[in-house]
Tab-separated table of C-alpha atoms in Angstrom:
chain	number	residue	atom	x	y	z
G	1	MET	CA	-10.792	15.827	7.023
G	2	LYS	CA	-12.666	12.539	6.629
G	3	HIS	CA	-10.389	9.514	6.874
G	4	THR	CA	-10.845	6.170	5.128
G	5	GLU	CA	-11.667	2.930	6.917
G	6	PRO	CA	-8.111	1.527	6.416
G	7	TYR	CA	-6.751	4.747	7.947
G	8	GLN	CA	-9.033	4.421	10.970
G	9	ALA	CA	-8.189	0.729	11.345
G	10	ALA	CA	-4.455	1.541	11.386
G	11	VAL	CA	-5.014	4.269	13.996
G	12	GLU	CA	-6.871	1.798	16.200
G	13	VAL	CA	-4.011	-0.716	15.973
G	14	VAL	CA	-1.571	1.973	17.174
G	15	ARG	CA	-3.973	3.052	19.931
G	16	LYS	CA	-4.442	-0.502	21.214
G	17	LEU	CA	-0.682	-1.135	21.310
G	18	ARG	CA	-0.131	2.177	23.125
G	19	ASP	CA	-2.876	1.448	25.663
G	20	ALA	CA	-1.133	-1.861	26.412
G	21	GLY	CA	2.083	0.015	27.196
G	22	PHE	CA	3.954	-0.489	23.920
G	23	GLN	CA	5.493	1.993	21.531
G	24	ALA	CA	3.764	2.010	18.134
G	25	LEU	CA	4.185	4.155	15.017
G	26	TRP	CA	3.237	4.046	11.351
G	27	ALA	CA	6.242	3.189	9.195
G	28	GLY	CA	7.542	3.149	5.636
G	29	GLY	CA	5.527	3.842	2.508
G	30	CYS	CA	2.356	5.042	4.210
G	31	VAL	CA	4.323	7.797	5.962
G	32	ARG	CA	5.921	8.828	2.663
G	33	ASP	CA	2.563	8.909	0.875
G	34	LEU	CA	0.898	10.963	3.607
G	35	GLN	CA	3.736	13.485	3.433
G	36	LEU	CA	3.153	13.702	-0.316
G	37	GLY	CA	-0.569	14.278	0.218
G	38	LYS	CA	-1.504	10.857	-1.201
G	39	GLU	CA	-3.865	8.271	0.243
G	40	PRO	CA	-1.708	5.240	1.188
G	41	LYS	CA	-2.634	1.884	-0.340
G	42	ASP	CA	-1.953	0.178	2.983
G	43	TYR	CA	-0.634	0.955	6.442
G	44	ASP	CA	2.289	-0.620	8.280
G	45	VAL	CA	2.831	-0.306	12.025
G	46	ALA	CA	6.223	-0.638	13.740
G	47	THR	CA	6.329	-1.433	17.448
G	48	ASN	CA	8.539	-2.615	20.274
G	49	ALA	CA	5.975	-5.325	21.044
G	50	LEU	CA	7.291	-8.781	20.210
G	51	PRO	CA	5.337	-10.948	17.719
G	52	ASP	CA	3.878	-13.163	20.453
G	53	GLU	CA	2.813	-10.065	22.392
G	54	VAL	CA	1.067	-8.666	19.300
G	55	ARG	CA	-0.790	-11.956	18.768
G	56	HIS	CA	-1.775	-12.146	22.437
G	57	LEU	CA	-3.023	-8.543	22.440
G	58	PHE	CA	-5.144	-8.789	19.272
G	59	GLY	CA	-6.031	-12.471	19.604
G	60	LYS	CA	-4.846	-15.381	17.473
G	61	ARG	CA	-8.149	-15.505	15.587
G	62	HIS	CA	-7.618	-11.923	14.435
G	63	THR	CA	-3.930	-12.190	13.514
G	64	LEU	CA	-1.792	-14.000	10.953
G	65	ALA	CA	1.835	-14.916	11.639
G	66	VAL	CA	3.024	-14.333	8.065
G	67	GLY	CA	6.592	-13.588	9.097
G	68	ALA	CA	6.795	-14.118	12.834
G	69	SER	CA	10.480	-15.127	12.649
G	70	PHE	CA	11.162	-11.675	11.148
G	71	GLY	CA	8.803	-9.970	13.562
G	72	VAL	CA	5.852	-9.506	11.184
G	73	ILE	CA	2.217	-10.124	12.160
G	74	ILE	CA	-0.912	-9.211	10.183
G	75	VAL	CA	-3.724	-7.803	12.306
G	76	ARG	CA	-6.942	-8.653	10.500
G	77	GLY	CA	-9.435	-5.872	9.840
G	78	HIS	CA	-13.180	-6.261	9.369
G	79	GLN	CA	-12.488	-6.292	5.620
G	80	PRO	CA	-9.303	-7.157	3.651
G	81	ASP	CA	-8.255	-3.572	2.888
G	82	CYS	CA	-8.288	-2.861	6.634
G	83	ASP	CA	-5.622	-5.478	7.440
G	84	VAL	CA	-2.580	-3.882	9.085
G	85	GLU	CA	0.956	-5.269	9.035
G	86	VAL	CA	2.570	-4.952	12.472
G	87	ALA	CA	6.350	-5.435	12.612
G	88	THR	CA	8.629	-5.384	15.622
G	89	PHE	CA	11.477	-2.838	15.455
G	90	ARG	CA	14.464	-4.825	14.234
G	91	THR	CA	17.984	-4.864	12.884
G	92	GLU	CA	18.920	-7.563	10.385
G	93	GLY	CA	21.737	-10.033	9.963
G	94	PRO	CA	23.609	-10.601	6.684
G	95	TYR	CA	21.641	-11.176	3.470
G	96	LEU	CA	23.559	-14.206	2.247
G	97	ASP	CA	21.155	-14.881	-0.627
G	98	GLY	CA	20.672	-11.226	-1.597
G	99	ARG	CA	16.965	-11.454	-0.757
G	100	ARG	CA	16.361	-11.970	2.983
G	101	PRO	CA	18.365	-11.686	6.221
G	102	GLU	CA	19.742	-14.798	7.895
G	103	HIS	CA	18.380	-13.576	11.230
G	104	VAL	CA	16.906	-10.502	12.890
G	105	HIS	CA	17.463	-8.811	16.244
G	106	PHE	CA	14.626	-6.857	17.839
G	107	THR	CA	15.649	-3.326	18.703
G	108	THR	CA	14.597	0.370	18.721
G	109	ALA	CA	12.854	2.617	16.193
G	110	GLU	CA	16.080	4.514	15.471
G	111	GLU	CA	18.029	1.353	14.696
G	112	ASP	CA	15.084	-0.052	12.721
G	113	ALA	CA	15.169	3.002	10.442
G	114	GLN	CA	18.808	2.304	9.513
G	115	ARG	CA	18.020	-1.100	7.960
G	116	ARG	CA	15.337	0.260	5.585
G	117	ASP	CA	15.997	0.927	1.891
G	118	PHE	CA	15.608	4.635	1.046
G	119	THR	CA	15.415	7.720	3.239
G	120	ILE	CA	11.902	8.618	2.071
G	121	ASN	CA	10.762	5.152	3.230
G	122	GLY	CA	12.596	5.332	6.574
G	123	MET	CA	10.347	7.752	8.462
G	124	PHE	CA	7.877	6.992	11.257
G	125	TYR	CA	4.627	8.793	12.034
G	126	ASP	CA	2.566	9.043	15.186
G	127	PRO	CA	-1.049	9.295	13.913
G	128	ILE	CA	-2.422	10.074	17.366
G	129	ASN	CA	-0.147	13.046	18.136
G	130	ASP	CA	0.478	13.939	14.463
G	131	SER	CA	4.284	13.899	14.690
G	132	ILE	CA	7.066	12.622	12.432
G	133	PHE	CA	10.105	10.669	13.659
G	134	ASP	CA	12.867	10.980	11.075
G	135	TYR	CA	16.259	9.451	11.869
G	136	VAL	CA	17.538	9.232	8.272
G	137	GLY	CA	16.809	12.605	6.605
G	138	GLY	CA	13.758	11.348	4.754
G	139	LYS	CA	11.700	14.496	5.195
G	140	SER	CA	14.444	16.660	3.692
G	141	ASP	CA	14.943	14.302	0.728
G	142	LEU	CA	11.184	14.237	0.162
G	143	GLN	CA	11.149	18.032	-0.015
G	144	LEU	CA	14.198	18.038	-2.302
G	145	HIS	CA	12.670	15.274	-4.484
G	146	ILE	CA	15.642	12.933	-4.052
G	147	ILE	CA	15.748	9.138	-3.851
G	148	ARG	CA	18.706	8.265	-1.624
G	149	ALA	CA	19.732	4.965	-0.052
G	150	ILE	CA	19.988	4.974	3.733
G	151	GLY	CA	23.623	4.794	4.862
G	152	ASN	CA	26.041	3.099	2.468
G	153	PRO	CA	24.224	2.557	-0.885
G	154	LEU	CA	26.304	-0.501	-1.805
G	155	GLU	CA	25.483	-2.166	1.509
G	156	ARG	CA	21.758	-1.401	1.135
G	157	MET	CA	21.710	-2.866	-2.392
G	158	GLN	CA	23.749	-5.931	-1.368
G	159	GLU	CA	21.146	-6.720	1.306
G	160	ASP	CA	18.295	-7.007	-1.166
G	161	LYS	CA	19.117	-6.845	-4.867
G	162	LEU	CA	15.515	-5.985	-5.717
G	163	ARG	CA	16.292	-2.532	-4.301
G	164	LEU	CA	18.232	-1.869	-7.506
G	165	LEU	CA	14.931	-1.829	-9.422
G	166	ARG	CA	12.925	-0.290	-6.581
G	167	ALA	CA	15.214	2.756	-6.635
G	168	ILE	CA	14.449	3.238	-10.320
G	169	ARG	CA	10.709	2.756	-9.755
G	170	PHE	CA	10.476	5.264	-6.922
G	171	THR	CA	12.554	7.803	-8.842
G	172	ALA	CA	10.423	7.465	-11.967
G	173	THR	CA	6.938	7.197	-10.475
G	174	LEU	CA	7.538	10.139	-8.134
G	175	ARG	CA	9.425	12.038	-10.856
G	176	PHE	CA	12.285	12.578	-8.412
G	177	ARG	CA	16.054	12.714	-8.906
G	178	LEU	CA	18.242	9.709	-8.073
G	179	ASP	CA	21.045	10.536	-5.634
G	180	GLU	CA	24.428	10.303	-7.370
G	181	ASP	CA	26.035	7.841	-4.924
G	182	THR	CA	22.941	5.637	-5.006
G	183	PHE	CA	22.947	5.725	-8.827
G	184	HIS	CA	26.629	4.703	-8.952
G	185	ALA	CA	25.964	1.829	-6.557
G	186	ILE	CA	23.184	0.597	-8.851
G	187	GLN	CA	25.454	0.828	-11.888
G	188	THR	CA	28.173	-1.089	-10.030
G	189	MET	CA	25.811	-3.908	-9.061
G	190	ALA	CA	23.393	-3.915	-12.009
G	191	GLU	CA	24.439	-7.343	-13.330
G	192	GLN	CA	23.564	-8.888	-9.957
G	193	ILE	CA	19.849	-8.185	-10.445
G	194	THR	CA	19.611	-11.669	-11.984
G	195	VAL	CA	19.874	-13.284	-8.514
G	196	VAL	CA	16.370	-11.933	-7.867
G	197	SER	CA	13.535	-14.223	-8.923
G	198	PRO	CA	11.971	-13.493	-12.336
G	199	GLU	CA	8.579	-13.079	-10.622
G	200	ARG	CA	9.836	-10.252	-8.389
G	201	ILE	CA	11.600	-8.565	-11.310
G	202	ALA	CA	8.440	-8.812	-13.402
G	203	GLU	CA	6.377	-7.258	-10.612
G	204	GLU	CA	8.679	-4.222	-10.518
G	205	MET	CA	8.453	-3.970	-14.316
G	206	ARG	CA	4.662	-4.038	-14.058
G	207	LYS	CA	4.630	-1.193	-11.550
G	208	MET	CA	6.964	0.905	-13.689
G	209	LEU	CA	5.241	0.278	-17.006
G	210	LEU	CA	1.751	0.787	-15.583
G	211	HIS	CA	2.709	4.288	-14.430
G	212	PRO	CA	2.375	7.287	-16.787
G	213	ASN	CA	6.109	7.987	-16.207
G	214	ARG	CA	6.982	4.651	-17.844
G	215	GLU	CA	9.317	6.285	-20.376
G	216	TYR	CA	11.383	7.895	-17.567
G	217	ALA	CA	11.532	4.543	-15.761
G	218	MET	CA	12.881	2.669	-18.800
G	219	GLU	CA	15.362	5.434	-19.614
G	220	LEU	CA	16.672	5.314	-16.027
G	221	ALA	CA	16.767	1.509	-15.983
G	222	CYS	CA	18.763	1.573	-19.198
G	223	SER	CA	21.263	4.244	-18.087
G	224	ALA	CA	21.741	2.472	-14.730
G	225	GLY	CA	22.617	-0.756	-16.583
G	226	LEU	CA	19.600	-2.680	-15.250
G	227	LEU	CA	17.528	-3.120	-18.388
G	228	LYS	CA	20.196	-5.147	-20.188
G	229	PRO	CA	20.393	-8.025	-17.655
G	230	VAL	CA	16.585	-8.009	-17.292
G	231	ILE	CA	15.850	-8.015	-21.064
G	232	PRO	CA	19.194	-8.626	-22.822
G	233	GLU	CA	17.414	-8.974	-26.180
G	234	LEU	CA	16.832	-5.202	-26.192
G	235	ALA	CA	20.433	-4.202	-25.543
G	236	SER	CA	21.550	-3.748	-29.146
G	237	LEU	CA	18.969	-0.946	-29.494
G	238	TRP	CA	21.228	1.330	-27.475
G	239	GLU	CA	24.574	-0.466	-27.867
G	240	THR	CA	24.753	-0.823	-31.653
G	241	GLU	CA	25.851	2.138	-33.730
G	242	GLY	CA	22.974	3.220	-35.932
G	243	SER	CA	20.340	1.583	-33.718
G	244	LEU	CA	20.211	4.296	-31.065
G	245	SER	CA	17.433	6.071	-32.931
G	246	LEU	CA	15.272	2.945	-32.458
G	247	TRP	CA	15.802	3.142	-28.671
G	248	GLN	CA	14.856	6.837	-28.740
G	249	GLN	CA	11.841	5.802	-30.805
G	250	THR	CA	10.881	3.221	-28.176
G	251	LEU	CA	11.145	5.795	-25.376
G	252	LYS	CA	9.063	8.272	-27.342
G	253	ARG	CA	6.385	5.614	-27.942
G	254	LEU	CA	6.282	4.845	-24.207
G	255	GLU	CA	6.006	8.536	-23.402
G	256	ILE	CA	3.052	9.015	-25.778
G	257	LEU	CA	1.287	5.777	-24.837
G	258	GLN	CA	-2.013	6.232	-22.999
G	259	THR	CA	-2.879	2.974	-21.273
G	260	HIS	CA	-3.770	1.442	-17.928
G	261	HIS	CA	-2.719	-2.029	-19.067
G	262	PHE	CA	0.693	-3.545	-18.474
G	263	GLU	CA	0.543	-5.806	-21.545
G	264	THR	CA	0.077	-2.840	-23.892
G	265	ALA	CA	3.014	-1.006	-22.312
G	266	PHE	CA	5.235	-4.090	-22.432
G	267	ALA	CA	4.345	-4.615	-26.094
G	268	ALA	CA	5.302	-0.974	-26.733
G	269	LEU	CA	8.683	-1.634	-25.098
G	270	LEU	CA	9.357	-4.697	-27.295
G	271	LEU	CA	7.869	-3.402	-30.540
G	272	ASP	CA	11.235	-2.607	-32.159
G	273	LEU	CA	13.162	-5.664	-30.984
G	274	PRO	CA	16.319	-5.807	-33.123
G	275	VAL	CA	15.752	-9.100	-34.959
G	276	ALA	CA	15.987	-10.329	-38.532
G	277	ASN	CA	12.276	-10.760	-39.298
G	278	ASP	CA	8.754	-10.732	-37.878
G	279	GLN	CA	8.739	-14.452	-37.075
G	280	GLN	CA	11.951	-14.154	-35.085
G	281	ARG	CA	10.496	-11.131	-33.283
G	282	LEU	CA	7.461	-13.130	-32.171
G	283	GLU	CA	9.628	-16.038	-31.030
G	284	THR	CA	11.831	-13.635	-29.065
G	285	VAL	CA	8.810	-11.955	-27.469
G	286	TYR	CA	7.566	-15.388	-26.398
G	287	GLN	CA	10.933	-16.239	-24.820
G	288	ILE	CA	11.166	-12.912	-22.956
G	289	CYS	CA	7.681	-13.334	-21.489
G	290	LYS	CA	8.497	-16.904	-20.492
G	291	GLN	CA	11.785	-15.867	-18.849
G	292	LEU	CA	9.924	-13.283	-16.754
G	293	ARG	CA	7.305	-15.894	-15.764
G	294	PHE	CA	4.389	-13.960	-17.211
G	295	SER	CA	0.958	-15.523	-16.892
G	296	ASN	CA	-0.410	-17.184	-20.023
G	297	HIS	CA	-2.874	-14.312	-20.419
G	298	GLU	CA	-0.091	-11.701	-20.305
G	299	LEU	CA	2.119	-13.694	-22.676
G	300	ASN	CA	-0.660	-14.297	-25.213
G	301	LEU	CA	-1.815	-10.678	-25.195
G	302	VAL	CA	1.691	-9.202	-25.582
G	303	HIS	CA	2.385	-11.709	-28.383
G	304	TRP	CA	-0.918	-10.894	-30.153
G	305	LEU	CA	-0.413	-7.127	-29.905
G	306	ILE	CA	3.027	-7.305	-31.495
G	307	GLU	CA	1.823	-9.764	-34.117
G	308	GLN	CA	-1.028	-7.391	-35.049
G	309	ARG	CA	1.108	-4.263	-35.090
G	310	GLU	CA	0.438	-3.514	-38.783
G	311	SER	CA	-3.008	-5.092	-39.026
G	312	LEU	CA	-4.824	-1.738	-39.293
G	313	GLN	CA	-2.930	-0.576	-42.363
G	314	GLY	CA	-5.327	-0.036	-45.250
G	315	ALA	CA	-8.324	-0.821	-43.026
G	316	SER	CA	-10.741	1.285	-45.100
G	317	SER	CA	-10.267	-1.101	-48.046
G	318	PHE	CA	-10.710	-4.328	-46.031
G	319	SER	CA	-13.585	-6.689	-46.805
G	320	LEU	CA	-16.365	-6.361	-44.233
G	321	SER	CA	-15.641	-9.851	-42.890
G	322	ARG	CA	-11.968	-9.084	-42.281
G	323	LEU	CA	-12.721	-5.662	-40.777
G	324	LYS	CA	-15.482	-6.868	-38.465
G	325	ARG	CA	-13.454	-9.837	-37.209
G	326	LEU	CA	-10.602	-7.516	-36.281
G	327	LEU	CA	-12.789	-4.867	-34.642
G	328	ALA	CA	-14.795	-7.477	-32.703
G	329	HIS	CA	-11.668	-9.024	-31.189
G	330	PRO	CA	-11.899	-8.634	-27.390
G	331	ASP	CA	-8.368	-7.194	-27.197
G	332	PHE	CA	-8.833	-4.705	-30.029
G	333	PRO	CA	-8.985	-1.672	-27.646
G	334	PHE	CA	-5.449	-2.522	-26.468
G	335	LEU	CA	-4.285	-2.706	-30.072
G	336	LEU	CA	-5.735	0.751	-30.717
G	337	GLU	CA	-3.727	2.168	-27.784
G	338	LEU	CA	-0.518	0.569	-29.022
G	339	VAL	CA	-0.926	1.515	-32.690
G	340	GLU	CA	-1.844	5.102	-31.868
G	341	ALA	CA	1.252	5.571	-29.698
G	342	ASP	CA	3.435	3.983	-32.378
G	343	LEU	CA	2.027	6.091	-35.218
G	344	ARG	CA	2.204	9.313	-33.211
G	345	SER	CA	5.778	8.611	-32.155
G	346	ARG	CA	6.756	8.310	-35.828
G	347	ASN	CA	4.595	11.244	-36.961
G	348	GLN	CA	2.603	8.959	-39.256
G	349	SER	CA	-1.001	9.283	-40.387
G	350	LEU	CA	-3.753	8.156	-38.009
G	351	ALA	CA	-6.312	7.836	-40.827
G	352	ASP	CA	-6.589	4.018	-40.743
G	353	LEU	CA	-6.771	4.003	-36.968
G	354	GLU	CA	-9.481	6.678	-36.927
G	355	PHE	CA	-11.477	4.789	-39.569
G	356	CYS	CA	-11.421	1.681	-37.353
G	357	ARG	CA	-12.298	3.646	-34.236
G	358	GLN	CA	-15.238	5.400	-35.913
G	359	TYR	CA	-16.554	2.207	-37.525
G	360	ARG	CA	-16.370	0.317	-34.240
G	361	ASP	CA	-17.944	3.113	-32.203
G	362	HIS	CA	-20.893	3.493	-34.596
G	363	THR	CA	-21.594	-0.151	-35.365
G	364	PRO	CA	-23.895	-2.135	-33.022
G	365	ILE	CA	-22.219	-5.200	-31.531
G	366	GLU	CA	-24.879	-7.466	-33.047
G	367	VAL	CA	-23.773	-6.223	-36.482
G	368	LEU	CA	-20.070	-6.297	-35.679
G	369	ASN	CA	-20.142	-9.743	-34.097
G	370	PRO	CA	-23.501	-11.426	-34.818
G	371	PRO	CA	-24.370	-14.920	-33.583
G	372	PRO	CA	-23.554	-17.454	-36.351
G	373	LEU	CA	-26.416	-18.423	-38.645
G	374	LEU	CA	-25.104	-21.984	-38.794
G	375	THR	CA	-23.035	-24.009	-36.330
G	376	GLY	CA	-21.105	-27.252	-36.514
G	377	ASN	CA	-24.210	-29.120	-35.365
G	378	ASP	CA	-26.089	-27.802	-38.412
G	379	LEU	CA	-23.352	-29.104	-40.707
G	380	ILE	CA	-23.422	-32.521	-39.018
G	381	ALA	CA	-27.223	-32.603	-39.400
G	382	ALA	CA	-26.711	-31.903	-43.098
G	383	GLY	CA	-24.558	-35.035	-43.335
G	384	ILE	CA	-21.197	-33.280	-43.573
G	385	LYS	CA	-18.394	-35.175	-41.843
G	386	SER	CA	-15.847	-33.318	-39.750
G	387	GLY	CA	-12.582	-32.670	-41.520
G	388	PRO	CA	-10.620	-29.867	-43.183
G	389	GLN	CA	-13.661	-28.661	-45.161
G	390	PHE	CA	-15.789	-28.447	-42.013
G	391	LYS	CA	-14.071	-25.324	-40.626
G	392	GLU	CA	-13.680	-23.898	-44.148
G	393	LEU	CA	-17.443	-24.128	-44.778
G	394	LEU	CA	-18.282	-22.462	-41.470
G	395	THR	CA	-15.808	-19.659	-42.239
G	396	GLN	CA	-17.259	-19.092	-45.725
G	397	ILE	CA	-20.792	-18.903	-44.339
G	398	GLN	CA	-19.703	-16.527	-41.564
G	399	ASP	CA	-17.873	-14.384	-44.155
G	400	ALA	CA	-21.098	-14.051	-46.145
G	401	GLN	CA	-22.998	-13.144	-42.976
G	402	LEU	CA	-20.437	-10.509	-41.915
G	403	GLU	CA	-20.420	-9.088	-45.446
G	404	GLU	CA	-24.224	-8.867	-45.196
G	405	ARG	CA	-24.800	-11.073	-48.257
G	406	ILE	CA	-26.979	-13.417	-46.181
G	407	HIS	CA	-29.233	-12.521	-43.257
G	408	THR	CA	-31.238	-15.577	-42.177
G	409	GLN	CA	-30.702	-19.221	-41.342
G	410	ALA	CA	-32.525	-20.135	-44.571
G	411	ASP	CA	-30.039	-17.971	-46.519
G	412	ALA	CA	-27.204	-19.764	-44.786
G	413	GLN	CA	-28.666	-23.221	-45.543
G	414	ALA	CA	-29.038	-22.293	-49.227
G	415	LEU	CA	-25.426	-21.053	-49.345
G	416	LEU	CA	-24.250	-24.252	-47.658
G	417	GLU	CA	-25.966	-26.359	-50.321
G	418	GLN	CA	-24.288	-24.316	-53.080
G	419	LEU	CA	-20.872	-24.603	-51.469
G	420	VAL	CA	-21.168	-28.374	-50.957
G	421	LYS	CA	-22.420	-28.855	-54.543
G	422	HIS	CA	-19.359	-27.078	-55.941
G	423	LYS	CA	-16.839	-28.935	-53.815
């Protein structure tokens, strides 16, 4: 079997540590992924070498002390995806802020395994001798398709509240079953998720909603009591009598949705926000995105997708200018994904959507979105002062161009003269 460059780089890190007399093993997610037959995204090494010893062995120019106080050193590869995180075996002190330990104590592999989050992430692997070290029952849980906290679930969740969401993500993305005691611990502590920074919460939401099992993730997050404190504005969908069908509708839409874009999936989640009117819905969407510290791009795209939810209705009867402007919008493909999932989830006709798709696919971009025949500079040269009519004139000329009533700059100049004369 041919191994990737990151794989080989991680093997070499283990080999170099071993040759220097240290213990070294792969740890955490890469071990889980290899057991599942997946190519890991990155490789982590656990060792009994202290941080200073790791830096001395690999050289300070080739290492980064990103978390030396917690025993974590990055060994730089010849390219970024070959960087390897090397962490000293450790136990951890109390997590007073629910995010990071107050101190760490360097220890053995067996004790190190006990401080990790879930059994499937608590295994070690020797890539040189091809052997697994499992002190927490991870291999068995992996075979049984169970996500289980290591040791006491309440203690594990108290240490790092983000684990509440991580448990849901692993369960959903792997399509596993959540251990009953772990699930109850999450339910007990769900309201405490708000101590985690909005950025970290949003990152977990991204990972869940980007995955094809996004519907399962949101259903689990809801039943575990996590979705309400994260997005309280959605809660009445499942808490209000008579609204439950809208929550089922939302889950169905997420299940049908075919997308690789977080913004489309998030818009699908918020599409049926229980509010009084469309304007209030858009204001609420804006606030939710702000609360979760979304980037401006994410916020604007989610907002636009929800705003345009019904913009394809009756598309076959649109004027050419209106149709072309919509189809030429750079985010239109995302809108197609969202609208299709929504229509399919409600068993409604796809005729308008298919009309738009066919028109867009068979219309050259220079016809769909041609360069303007006249610009603002042309209007200024014609002696027209900037003001309210300036933009209106440009729009009217572009409308005529998109509707194929004019084709040349001379046509546009003649139309401009007519429009100005009749003002």
